[in-house]
Amino acid sequence: MVKIAVIGYGVVGSGTVEVFYKNLESIEKKIGESIDIKYILDLRDFTGTPYDEKFIKTFDPIINDGEITVVAEVIGGINPAYQYVKSLLEAGKSVVTSNKELVAEKGAELLRIARDKKVNFFFEASVGGGIPIIRPLHHCLSANEIDEIAGILNGTTNFILTKMISEGMAFHKALSLAQELGYAERDPSADVDGHDACRKICILASLAFGKHIYPRDVHTEGISMITAEDVQYCDDFGSRIKLIGWASKRDDKAAVMVCPAFISESSQLAGVNDVFNAILVRGDATGDVMFYGKGAGKLPTASAVVSDIIMAAKMNDNSRSLYWDDSEQPFVLDRNEIDNRFYLRLICENKYETLKQAEKMWGRLVLLHRNGEEENELAFVTESINEKKFENDCALISDTAEIKGKIRVLGY
Amino acid sequence: MVKIAVIGYGVVGSGTVEVFYKNLESIEKKIGESIDIKYILDLRDFTGTPYDEKFIKTFDPIINDGEITVVAEVIGGINPAYQYVKSLLEAGKSVVTSNKELVAEKGAELLRIARDKKVNFFFEASVGGGIPIIRPLHHCLSANEIDEIAGILNGTTNFILTKMISEGMAFHKALSLAQELGYAERDPSADVDGHDACRKICILASLAFGKHIYPRDVHTEGISMITAEDVQYCDDFGSRIKLIGWASKRDDKAAVMVCPAFISESSQLAGVNDVFNAILVRGDATGDVMFYGKGAGKLPTASAVVSDIIMAAKMNDNSRSLYWDDSEQPFVLDRNEIDNRFYLRLICENKYETLKQAEKMWGRLVLLHRNGEEENELAFVTESINEKKFENDCALISDTAEIKGKIRVLGY
């Protein structure tokens, strides 16, 4: 009999308990023995659930109970999740988590403890909700060198961008709608400013490249500056604006970034709409492989937690393989070592003078047009150009033109 | 030191050896010990490879060598692959294979032997080439009940249909082009008639539903009857024609079919073009999850074989979980127990008489139009209707109208 504990009875926690008991018979068949939840830890009072007698309000019974071999941490955030998970692993218990912040900030350290203690630390639910990505990325692509990962990793921003593109909604109106529908928090900054997507690309890239990538090292831009005009120009370029988290291996370093980007309509990523997520993985042998599905939500995320519980219960000792090293040297490239194409929208004092200046600095430009274009408006896409040089050039150009839109053009 | 053998040095076999040695260092890191290929079995002569001394021409050294614990079978077809694999498993060796015909026809028997002997029988490469699908379907979705699977499972036919749709090419011209480019065999019937897709949906559905589904029980239609006119009408319906293998759980039975179908442009499957494959999995907790990538090709398929080798080498004993039972009772529903919507294109003696007759039999119809429509031409999509009744009705209607096109409309 395997005994487990669930820490946190919020959205994901209650979903985890629900999915666990709903599928208990097939779960036990897969594990090959019986399994039950012994404790559910939450500070709040829950009565009238079928699990009333399992609720506890302190951590001690879990850490001190030798019967407990697997714990699901589904409270989110760094504190107290970090202290809980660390002491559980040190006590020789396997931990599964949906906590992307914890894995993105503390993954290397927690994976090292798990390895030392020969227990498992799994986090399938931390990226892509119910989309299987962590385990496929690691196991099934284990015969590949992974060169690049690019994903639509945040459903809230993808919903907002979809409304802006398909219905011409302004950003703030689309955000309000997302809040009304429960897709966005009252404080939407973690989603809208790209931090949520950043944590997820950090986890994926750490796993793919074998070294921890910290969110603080990743240049992250959100979508709040995107306008209806940008959407129109993007359409003229045969593309769609998506918030992309991407990571690309460059020799012994990695280029990693989160930014809104023009994505060609012919790309599979361009067709990913509403709250759906998708992750494109480019391997040297497989070529492009994409994983698609709902990236959030109670039951999808809970099902990923439960599948990790099954794996952790089945494999008593550490699988050795799900692992990355800490990175002491800066592993992420600085922006002045990264080139990208850019879309730029300008309101100029003298349109043709600005165009002349732009072509002198950046060479060949693809000029773009939109319905209702202003007389002194100029929009174009550059060739690939060094990010730092482009920043400096933009400072020069803004002497005689106001920069109204600036978005990268990515080739995924 | 793990010693393995590779049976077959054709496209997939030589790719397997190539990917294996290219990634040997990271493979050994993942397994946690050293590994090497001891034998490569092929009847043909290969000289000048870096592996000349490993080639053998008979099966006996492999089966008799106690050092060999994992064997990759990559010859394809039932004979002699079936005899080889069966005796390897019975001798207590794990087997990984890319052989979809073998798994679709003999999977239940081979999985049972593997379980009895506590060894592994893995076949990630048998479906979707390098797309990780078998293991994610089983492990990561293990906390879901899977209700439906639908996929574009054959790259050759998808390439042909893409050319017919995007360039208005006729079927035979698109087939010739596919043959020129090496995407289609000289005898293209296994692809074009749907048999390849049938084997793959049988494997996926057997795994998802836990009972063996045999290709002989699955109604299978190919794409050779599809015309440019059908493509035009499909466009008018806001859809794209795709060859779909689909399986749907219905109480204690399954509806399984391979057929060309109208797929709504808003579906993720509709955007899957050229030789790409995609598999949509509908779970009760995750909702829709899709896996996308190149479904064939030397290196993608080889990378899936190698990742299975890694898993088989890591897990000495049977994982218990990758399994389905044989099905003694007919598990697949007969067509007279299945309802579907149909598109129909008719050349009528009297168009309005035929329309009257059709509406009387099938109720509300969605009438379709195309450029260059003939005067006596009638095309429409029905509501959902019993397959058997529809067949009988079509026989009646063909007294006064010639059926030129008949394609299902599926809701994936």
PDB file of N, CA and C in Angstrom, chain A residues 19 22-23 26 30-32 124 130 132 135-136 138-145 268 271-272 276 284-286 288-294 299-300 303 306-307 310-311 314 319-321, chain B residues 19 22-23 26 30-32 124 130 132 135-136 138-145 268 271-272 276 284-286 288-294 299-300 303 306-307 310-311 314 319-321:
ATOM      1  N   VAL A  19      -9.355  13.881  -9.366  1.00  0.00           N
ATOM      2  CA  VAL A  19      -8.881  12.991 -10.437  1.00  0.00           C
ATOM      3  C   VAL A  19      -8.329  11.699  -9.845  1.00  0.00           C
ATOM      4  N   LYS A  22     -11.282   9.503  -8.762  1.00  0.00           N
ATOM      5  CA  LYS A  22     -12.080   9.122  -9.932  1.00  0.00           C
ATOM      6  C   LYS A  22     -11.422   7.971 -10.695  1.00  0.00           C
ATOM      7  N   ASN A  23     -10.100   8.003 -10.806  1.00  0.00           N
ATOM      8  CA  ASN A  23      -9.387   7.008 -11.602  1.00  0.00           C
ATOM      9  C   ASN A  23      -8.615   6.011 -10.745  1.00  0.00           C
ATOM     10  N   SER A  26      -7.832   2.390 -12.101  1.00  0.00           N
ATOM     11  CA  SER A  26      -6.828   2.252 -13.160  1.00  0.00           C
ATOM     12  C   SER A  26      -5.450   2.715 -12.682  1.00  0.00           C
ATOM     13  N   LYS A  30      -2.037   0.479 -12.777  1.00  0.00           N
ATOM     14  CA  LYS A  30      -0.785   0.937 -13.378  1.00  0.00           C
ATOM     15  C   LYS A  30       0.390   0.845 -12.401  1.00  0.00           C
ATOM     16  N   ILE A  31       0.131   1.145 -11.132  1.00  0.00           N
ATOM     17  CA  ILE A  31       1.213   1.075 -10.148  1.00  0.00           C
ATOM     18  C   ILE A  31       1.520  -0.377  -9.779  1.00  0.00           C
ATOM     19  N   GLY A  32       0.480  -1.203  -9.809  1.00  0.00           N
ATOM     20  CA  GLY A  32       0.688  -2.606  -9.433  1.00  0.00           C
ATOM     21  C   GLY A  32       0.488  -2.850  -7.948  1.00  0.00           C
ATOM     22  N   GLU A 124       5.721  17.574 -14.101  1.00  0.00           N
ATOM     23  CA  GLU A 124       5.031  17.603 -15.391  1.00  0.00           C
ATOM     24  C   GLU A 124       3.999  18.733 -15.445  1.00  0.00           C
ATOM     25  N   GLY A 130      -2.117  20.222 -18.726  1.00  0.00           N
ATOM     26  CA  GLY A 130      -2.293  18.805 -19.016  1.00  0.00           C
ATOM     27  C   GLY A 130      -1.558  18.305 -20.237  1.00  0.00           C
ATOM     28  N   PRO A 132       1.298  16.714 -22.045  1.00  0.00           N
ATOM     29  CA  PRO A 132       2.505  15.995 -21.624  1.00  0.00           C
ATOM     30  C   PRO A 132       3.701  16.617 -22.352  1.00  0.00           C
ATOM     31  N   ARG A 135       8.027  14.970 -19.562  1.00  0.00           N
ATOM     32  CA  ARG A 135       8.495  13.597 -19.730  1.00  0.00           C
ATOM     33  C   ARG A 135       8.786  13.277 -21.202  1.00  0.00           C
ATOM     34  N   PRO A 136       7.887  13.621 -22.143  1.00  0.00           N
ATOM     35  CA  PRO A 136       8.246  13.391 -23.555  1.00  0.00           C
ATOM     36  C   PRO A 136       9.535  14.096 -23.955  1.00  0.00           C
ATOM     37  N   HIS A 138      12.008  14.761 -22.201  1.00  0.00           N
ATOM     38  CA  HIS A 138      13.173  14.092 -21.663  1.00  0.00           C
ATOM     39  C   HIS A 138      13.352  12.675 -22.165  1.00  0.00           C
ATOM     40  N   HIS A 139      12.303  11.876 -22.069  1.00  0.00           N
ATOM     41  CA  HIS A 139      12.462  10.460 -22.406  1.00  0.00           C
ATOM     42  C   HIS A 139      12.437  10.204 -23.905  1.00  0.00           C
ATOM     43  N   CYS A 140      11.332  10.592 -24.520  1.00  0.00           N
ATOM     44  CA  CYS A 140      11.136  10.170 -25.902  1.00  0.00           C
ATOM     45  C   CYS A 140      12.105  10.877 -26.837  1.00  0.00           C
ATOM     46  N   LEU A 141      12.544  12.067 -26.481  1.00  0.00           N
ATOM     47  CA  LEU A 141      13.495  12.764 -27.324  1.00  0.00           C
ATOM     48  C   LEU A 141      14.918  12.553 -26.809  1.00  0.00           C
ATOM     49  N   SER A 142      15.105  11.512 -25.996  1.00  0.00           N
ATOM     50  CA  SER A 142      16.413  11.355 -25.367  1.00  0.00           C
ATOM     51  C   SER A 142      17.484  10.978 -26.375  1.00  0.00           C
ATOM     52  N   ALA A 143      17.083  10.546 -27.566  1.00  0.00           N
ATOM     53  CA  ALA A 143      18.065  10.219 -28.590  1.00  0.00           C
ATOM     54  C   ALA A 143      18.338  11.408 -29.507  1.00  0.00           C
ATOM     55  N   ASN A 144      17.862  12.574 -29.122  1.00  0.00           N
ATOM     56  CA  ASN A 144      18.073  13.792 -29.906  1.00  0.00           C
ATOM     57  C   ASN A 144      18.917  14.782 -29.135  1.00  0.00           C
ATOM     58  N   GLU A 145      19.694  15.565 -29.851  1.00  0.00           N
ATOM     59  CA  GLU A 145      20.190  16.801 -29.269  1.00  0.00           C
ATOM     60  C   GLU A 145      19.128  17.848 -29.565  1.00  0.00           C
ATOM     61  N   GLN A 268       2.890  26.208 -37.512  1.00  0.00           N
ATOM     62  CA  GLN A 268       1.888  25.556 -36.669  1.00  0.00           C
ATOM     63  C   GLN A 268       1.553  26.416 -35.452  1.00  0.00           C
ATOM     64  N   GLY A 271      -1.458  28.948 -35.629  1.00  0.00           N
ATOM     65  CA  GLY A 271      -2.839  28.471 -35.559  1.00  0.00           C
ATOM     66  C   GLY A 271      -3.290  28.139 -34.140  1.00  0.00           C
ATOM     67  N   VAL A 272      -2.462  28.409 -33.173  1.00  0.00           N
ATOM     68  CA  VAL A 272      -2.807  28.102 -31.779  1.00  0.00           C
ATOM     69  C   VAL A 272      -3.552  29.294 -31.189  1.00  0.00           C
ATOM     70  N   PHE A 276      -5.349  28.058 -25.613  1.00  0.00           N
ATOM     71  CA  PHE A 276      -4.489  26.901 -25.863  1.00  0.00           C
ATOM     72  C   PHE A 276      -3.010  27.262 -25.823  1.00  0.00           C
ATOM     73  N   ASP A 284      17.717  17.324 -33.381  1.00  0.00           N
ATOM     74  CA  ASP A 284      18.557  17.100 -34.565  1.00  0.00           C
ATOM     75  C   ASP A 284      18.098  15.894 -35.362  1.00  0.00           C
ATOM     76  N   ALA A 285      17.478  14.921 -34.719  1.00  0.00           N
ATOM     77  CA  ALA A 285      16.995  13.747 -35.449  1.00  0.00           C
ATOM     78  C   ALA A 285      15.502  13.837 -35.779  1.00  0.00           C
ATOM     79  N   THR A 286      14.680  14.295 -34.832  1.00  0.00           N
ATOM     80  CA  THR A 286      13.232  14.295 -35.082  1.00  0.00           C
ATOM     81  C   THR A 286      12.765  15.437 -35.963  1.00  0.00           C
ATOM     82  N   ASP A 288      11.093  19.097 -36.269  1.00  0.00           N
ATOM     83  CA  ASP A 288      10.140  19.812 -35.412  1.00  0.00           C
ATOM     84  C   ASP A 288       9.053  18.887 -34.891  1.00  0.00           C
ATOM     85  N   VAL A 289       8.852  18.920 -33.600  1.00  0.00           N
ATOM     86  CA  VAL A 289       7.763  18.185 -32.974  1.00  0.00           C
ATOM     87  C   VAL A 289       6.978  19.197 -32.151  1.00  0.00           C
ATOM     88  N   MET A 290       5.642  19.140 -32.210  1.00  0.00           N
ATOM     89  CA  MET A 290       4.862  20.103 -31.447  1.00  0.00           C
ATOM     90  C   MET A 290       3.870  19.417 -30.524  1.00  0.00           C
ATOM     91  N   PHE A 291       3.697  19.985 -29.340  1.00  0.00           N
ATOM     92  CA  PHE A 291       2.751  19.488 -28.351  1.00  0.00           C
ATOM     93  C   PHE A 291       1.725  20.577 -28.114  1.00  0.00           C
ATOM     94  N   TYR A 292       0.449  20.210 -28.144  1.00  0.00           N
ATOM     95  CA  TYR A 292      -0.617  21.202 -28.135  1.00  0.00           C
ATOM     96  C   TYR A 292      -1.723  20.809 -27.168  1.00  0.00           C
ATOM     97  N   GLY A 293      -2.286  21.767 -26.477  1.00  0.00           N
ATOM     98  CA  GLY A 293      -3.428  21.476 -25.627  1.00  0.00           C
ATOM     99  C   GLY A 293      -3.735  22.638 -24.706  1.00  0.00           C
ATOM    100  N   LYS A 294      -4.680  22.404 -23.784  1.00  0.00           N
ATOM    101  CA  LYS A 294      -5.018  23.437 -22.810  1.00  0.00           C
ATOM    102  C   LYS A 294      -3.882  23.540 -21.806  1.00  0.00           C
ATOM    103  N   LEU A 299      -8.669  20.538 -14.053  1.00  0.00           N
ATOM    104  CA  LEU A 299      -8.541  19.105 -14.314  1.00  0.00           C
ATOM    105  C   LEU A 299      -7.332  18.753 -15.175  1.00  0.00           C
ATOM    106  N   PRO A 300      -7.040  19.540 -16.248  1.00  0.00           N
ATOM    107  CA  PRO A 300      -5.823  19.210 -17.007  1.00  0.00           C
ATOM    108  C   PRO A 300      -4.571  19.216 -16.122  1.00  0.00           C
ATOM    109  N   SER A 303      -4.523  16.335 -13.719  1.00  0.00           N
ATOM    110  CA  SER A 303      -4.236  15.031 -14.337  1.00  0.00           C
ATOM    111  C   SER A 303      -2.734  14.856 -14.530  1.00  0.00           C
ATOM    112  N   VAL A 306      -1.399  13.920 -11.111  1.00  0.00           N
ATOM    113  CA  VAL A 306      -1.691  12.518 -10.778  1.00  0.00           C
ATOM    114  C   VAL A 306      -0.815  11.568 -11.582  1.00  0.00           C
ATOM    115  N   SER A 307      -0.523  11.904 -12.846  1.00  0.00           N
ATOM    116  CA  SER A 307       0.344  10.999 -13.620  1.00  0.00           C
ATOM    117  C   SER A 307       1.760  11.005 -13.049  1.00  0.00           C
ATOM    118  N   ILE A 310       1.681   8.697 -10.076  1.00  0.00           N
ATOM    119  CA  ILE A 310       1.770   7.301 -10.520  1.00  0.00           C
ATOM    120  C   ILE A 310       3.223   6.917 -10.804  1.00  0.00           C
ATOM    121  N   MET A 311       3.920   7.781 -11.548  1.00  0.00           N
ATOM    122  CA  MET A 311       5.318   7.484 -11.885  1.00  0.00           C
ATOM    123  C   MET A 311       6.183   7.415 -10.628  1.00  0.00           C
ATOM    124  N   LYS A 314       5.534   4.246  -8.759  1.00  0.00           N
ATOM    125  CA  LYS A 314       6.034   3.059  -9.460  1.00  0.00           C
ATOM    126  C   LYS A 314       7.538   2.897  -9.348  1.00  0.00           C
ATOM    127  N   SER A 319      15.077   7.982 -10.839  1.00  0.00           N
ATOM    128  CA  SER A 319      15.236   7.520 -12.212  1.00  0.00           C
ATOM    129  C   SER A 319      16.536   8.020 -12.819  1.00  0.00           C
ATOM    130  N   ARG A 320      17.290   8.785 -12.084  1.00  0.00           N
ATOM    131  CA  ARG A 320      18.590   9.295 -12.512  1.00  0.00           C
ATOM    132  C   ARG A 320      18.507  10.306 -13.638  1.00  0.00           C
ATOM    133  N   SER A 321      17.505  10.170 -14.494  1.00  0.00           N
ATOM    134  CA  SER A 321      17.623  10.858 -15.769  1.00  0.00           C
ATOM    135  C   SER A 321      17.061  12.275 -15.748  1.00  0.00           C
TER     136      SER A 321
ATOM    137  N   VAL B  19      22.125   7.204 -35.241  1.00  0.00           N
ATOM    138  CA  VAL B  19      21.698   8.018 -34.104  1.00  0.00           C
ATOM    139  C   VAL B  19      22.296   7.492 -32.798  1.00  0.00           C
ATOM    140  N   LYS B  22      25.978   8.515 -32.674  1.00  0.00           N
ATOM    141  CA  LYS B  22      26.111   9.973 -32.618  1.00  0.00           C
ATOM    142  C   LYS B  22      25.852  10.490 -31.198  1.00  0.00           C
ATOM    143  N   ASN B  23      24.878   9.901 -30.519  1.00  0.00           N
ATOM    144  CA  ASN B  23      24.488  10.382 -29.189  1.00  0.00           C
ATOM    145  C   ASN B  23      24.935   9.458 -28.065  1.00  0.00           C
ATOM    146  N   SER B  26      25.544  10.863 -24.432  1.00  0.00           N
ATOM    147  CA  SER B  26      24.367  11.266 -23.645  1.00  0.00           C
ATOM    148  C   SER B  26      23.464  10.057 -23.367  1.00  0.00           C
ATOM    149  N   LYS B  30      22.260   8.795 -19.689  1.00  0.00           N
ATOM    150  CA  LYS B  30      20.865   8.569 -19.323  1.00  0.00           C
ATOM    151  C   LYS B  30      20.645   7.170 -18.748  1.00  0.00           C
ATOM    152  N   ILE B  31      21.332   6.173 -19.331  1.00  0.00           N
ATOM    153  CA  ILE B  31      21.166   4.801 -18.833  1.00  0.00           C
ATOM    154  C   ILE B  31      21.893   4.620 -17.508  1.00  0.00           C
ATOM    155  N   GLY B  32      23.003   5.332 -17.353  1.00  0.00           N
ATOM    156  CA  GLY B  32      23.785   5.180 -16.128  1.00  0.00           C
ATOM    157  C   GLY B  32      24.831   4.087 -16.227  1.00  0.00           C
ATOM    158  N   GLU B 124       7.541   2.691 -29.709  1.00  0.00           N
ATOM    159  CA  GLU B 124       7.314   4.128 -29.933  1.00  0.00           C
ATOM    160  C   GLU B 124       7.416   4.498 -31.413  1.00  0.00           C
ATOM    161  N   GLY B 130       9.035  10.101 -35.430  1.00  0.00           N
ATOM    162  CA  GLY B 130       9.735  10.687 -34.290  1.00  0.00           C
ATOM    163  C   GLY B 130       8.845  11.425 -33.316  1.00  0.00           C
ATOM    164  N   PRO B 132       6.774  11.763 -30.230  1.00  0.00           N
ATOM    165  CA  PRO B 132       6.546  10.929 -29.055  1.00  0.00           C
ATOM    166  C   PRO B 132       5.049  10.812 -28.837  1.00  0.00           C
ATOM    167  N   ARG B 135       4.442   6.555 -25.555  1.00  0.00           N
ATOM    168  CA  ARG B 135       4.748   6.707 -24.137  1.00  0.00           C
ATOM    169  C   ARG B 135       3.939   7.839 -23.504  1.00  0.00           C
ATOM    170  N   PRO B 136       3.866   9.033 -24.135  1.00  0.00           N
ATOM    171  CA  PRO B 136       2.995  10.070 -23.562  1.00  0.00           C
ATOM    172  C   PRO B 136       1.557   9.613 -23.430  1.00  0.00           C
ATOM    173  N   HIS B 138       0.457   6.742 -22.934  1.00  0.00           N
ATOM    174  CA  HIS B 138       0.299   5.809 -21.833  1.00  0.00           C
ATOM    175  C   HIS B 138       0.632   6.389 -20.471  1.00  0.00           C
ATOM    176  N   HIS B 139       1.806   6.991 -20.366  1.00  0.00           N
ATOM    177  CA  HIS B 139       2.254   7.458 -19.049  1.00  0.00           C
ATOM    178  C   HIS B 139       1.612   8.776 -18.645  1.00  0.00           C
ATOM    179  N   CYS B 140       1.834   9.788 -19.466  1.00  0.00           N
ATOM    180  CA  CYS B 140       1.462  11.130 -19.020  1.00  0.00           C
ATOM    181  C   CYS B 140      -0.053  11.280 -18.972  1.00  0.00           C
ATOM    182  N   LEU B 141      -0.759  10.522 -19.779  1.00  0.00           N
ATOM    183  CA  LEU B 141      -2.208  10.612 -19.741  1.00  0.00           C
ATOM    184  C   LEU B 141      -2.793   9.495 -18.883  1.00  0.00           C
ATOM    185  N   SER B 142      -1.973   8.919 -18.019  1.00  0.00           N
ATOM    186  CA  SER B 142      -2.446   7.746 -17.284  1.00  0.00           C
ATOM    187  C   SER B 142      -3.503   8.113 -16.252  1.00  0.00           C
ATOM    188  N   ALA B 143      -3.626   9.392 -15.942  1.00  0.00           N
ATOM    189  CA  ALA B 143      -4.666   9.807 -15.000  1.00  0.00           C
ATOM    190  C   ALA B 143      -5.941  10.218 -15.726  1.00  0.00           C
ATOM    191  N   ASN B 144      -6.009   9.940 -17.014  1.00  0.00           N
ATOM    192  CA  ASN B 144      -7.191  10.259 -17.821  1.00  0.00           C
ATOM    193  C   ASN B 144      -7.870   8.992 -18.309  1.00  0.00           C
ATOM    194  N   GLU B 145      -9.192   9.070 -18.472  1.00  0.00           N
ATOM    195  CA  GLU B 145      -9.843   8.092 -19.317  1.00  0.00           C
ATOM    196  C   GLU B 145      -9.823   8.678 -20.719  1.00  0.00           C
ATOM    197  N   GLN B 268      -7.359  22.127 -35.217  1.00  0.00           N
ATOM    198  CA  GLN B 268      -5.898  22.062 -35.312  1.00  0.00           C
ATOM    199  C   GLN B 268      -5.465  21.058 -36.374  1.00  0.00           C
ATOM    200  N   GLY B 271      -4.831  22.292 -40.086  1.00  0.00           N
ATOM    201  CA  GLY B 271      -3.614  23.018 -40.427  1.00  0.00           C
ATOM    202  C   GLY B 271      -2.379  22.136 -40.564  1.00  0.00           C
ATOM    203  N   VAL B 272      -2.575  20.827 -40.490  1.00  0.00           N
ATOM    204  CA  VAL B 272      -1.446  19.903 -40.602  1.00  0.00           C
ATOM    205  C   VAL B 272      -1.238  19.566 -42.071  1.00  0.00           C
ATOM    206  N   PHE B 276       3.568  16.060 -42.748  1.00  0.00           N
ATOM    207  CA  PHE B 276       3.447  16.050 -41.290  1.00  0.00           C
ATOM    208  C   PHE B 276       2.277  15.181 -40.829  1.00  0.00           C
ATOM    209  N   ASP B 284     -10.608  12.697 -20.494  1.00  0.00           N
ATOM    210  CA  ASP B 284     -11.686  13.300 -19.700  1.00  0.00           C
ATOM    211  C   ASP B 284     -11.173  14.431 -18.819  1.00  0.00           C
ATOM    212  N   ALA B 285      -9.908  14.391 -18.416  1.00  0.00           N
ATOM    213  CA  ALA B 285      -9.368  15.471 -17.587  1.00  0.00           C
ATOM    214  C   ALA B 285      -8.576  16.496 -18.405  1.00  0.00           C
ATOM    215  N   THR B 286      -7.759  16.036 -19.338  1.00  0.00           N
ATOM    216  CA  THR B 286      -6.924  16.993 -20.087  1.00  0.00           C
ATOM    217  C   THR B 286      -7.667  17.741 -21.171  1.00  0.00           C
ATOM    218  N   ASP B 288      -8.572  18.186 -25.080  1.00  0.00           N
ATOM    219  CA  ASP B 288      -7.845  17.837 -26.296  1.00  0.00           C
ATOM    220  C   ASP B 288      -6.358  18.133 -26.165  1.00  0.00           C
ATOM    221  N   VAL B 289      -5.559  17.148 -26.478  1.00  0.00           N
ATOM    222  CA  VAL B 289      -4.110  17.322 -26.529  1.00  0.00           C
ATOM    223  C   VAL B 289      -3.665  16.849 -27.896  1.00  0.00           C
ATOM    224  N   MET B 290      -2.760  17.597 -28.558  1.00  0.00           N
ATOM    225  CA  MET B 290      -2.332  17.180 -29.887  1.00  0.00           C
ATOM    226  C   MET B 290      -0.819  17.052 -29.961  1.00  0.00           C
ATOM    227  N   PHE B 291      -0.374  16.030 -30.685  1.00  0.00           N
ATOM    228  CA  PHE B 291       1.040  15.781 -30.904  1.00  0.00           C
ATOM    229  C   PHE B 291       1.302  15.909 -32.398  1.00  0.00           C
ATOM    230  N   TYR B 292       2.339  16.666 -32.763  1.00  0.00           N
ATOM    231  CA  TYR B 292       2.549  17.018 -34.153  1.00  0.00           C
ATOM    232  C   TYR B 292       4.007  16.853 -34.543  1.00  0.00           C
ATOM    233  N   GLY B 293       4.271  16.388 -35.737  1.00  0.00           N
ATOM    234  CA  GLY B 293       5.654  16.320 -36.211  1.00  0.00           C
ATOM    235  C   GLY B 293       5.744  15.489 -37.481  1.00  0.00           C
ATOM    236  N   LYS B 294       6.981  15.239 -37.915  1.00  0.00           N
ATOM    237  CA  LYS B 294       7.200  14.402 -39.100  1.00  0.00           C
ATOM    238  C   LYS B 294       6.908  12.962 -38.720  1.00  0.00           C
ATOM    239  N   LEU B 299      15.775   9.512 -39.817  1.00  0.00           N
ATOM    240  CA  LEU B 299      16.278   9.928 -38.508  1.00  0.00           C
ATOM    241  C   LEU B 299      15.182  10.109 -37.456  1.00  0.00           C
ATOM    242  N   PRO B 300      14.022  10.694 -37.815  1.00  0.00           N
ATOM    243  CA  PRO B 300      12.968  10.765 -36.794  1.00  0.00           C
ATOM    244  C   PRO B 300      12.582   9.385 -36.261  1.00  0.00           C
ATOM    245  N   SER B 303      15.306   7.900 -34.155  1.00  0.00           N
ATOM    246  CA  SER B 303      15.453   8.499 -32.825  1.00  0.00           C
ATOM    247  C   SER B 303      14.422   7.925 -31.862  1.00  0.00           C
ATOM    248  N   VAL B 306      15.821   4.536 -30.829  1.00  0.00           N
ATOM    249  CA  VAL B 306      16.914   4.675 -29.858  1.00  0.00           C
ATOM    250  C   VAL B 306      16.382   5.072 -28.483  1.00  0.00           C
ATOM    251  N   SER B 307      15.344   5.923 -28.446  1.00  0.00           N
ATOM    252  CA  SER B 307      14.818   6.291 -27.128  1.00  0.00           C
ATOM    253  C   SER B 307      14.162   5.084 -26.460  1.00  0.00           C
ATOM    254  N   ILE B 310      16.965   3.057 -24.965  1.00  0.00           N
ATOM    255  CA  ILE B 310      17.387   3.650 -23.695  1.00  0.00           C
ATOM    256  C   ILE B 310      16.457   3.212 -22.564  1.00  0.00           C
ATOM    257  N   MET B 311      15.147   3.306 -22.818  1.00  0.00           N
ATOM    258  CA  MET B 311      14.179   2.930 -21.789  1.00  0.00           C
ATOM    259  C   MET B 311      14.299   1.447 -21.447  1.00  0.00           C
ATOM    260  N   LYS B 314      17.359   0.804 -19.386  1.00  0.00           N
ATOM    261  CA  LYS B 314      17.271   1.351 -18.034  1.00  0.00           C
ATOM    262  C   LYS B 314      16.389   0.521 -17.117  1.00  0.00           C
ATOM    263  N   SER B 319       7.897  -3.063 -17.110  1.00  0.00           N
ATOM    264  CA  SER B 319       7.300  -1.928 -16.401  1.00  0.00           C
ATOM    265  C   SER B 319       5.839  -2.194 -16.058  1.00  0.00           C
ATOM    266  N   ARG B 320       5.334  -3.321 -16.454  1.00  0.00           N
ATOM    267  CA  ARG B 320       3.958  -3.734 -16.171  1.00  0.00           C
ATOM    268  C   ARG B 320       2.903  -2.927 -16.908  1.00  0.00           C
ATOM    269  N   SER B 321       3.235  -1.676 -17.228  1.00  0.00           N
ATOM    270  CA  SER B 321       2.144  -0.785 -17.572  1.00  0.00           C
ATOM    271  C   SER B 321       1.791  -0.781 -19.058  1.00  0.00           C
TER     272      SER B 321
END
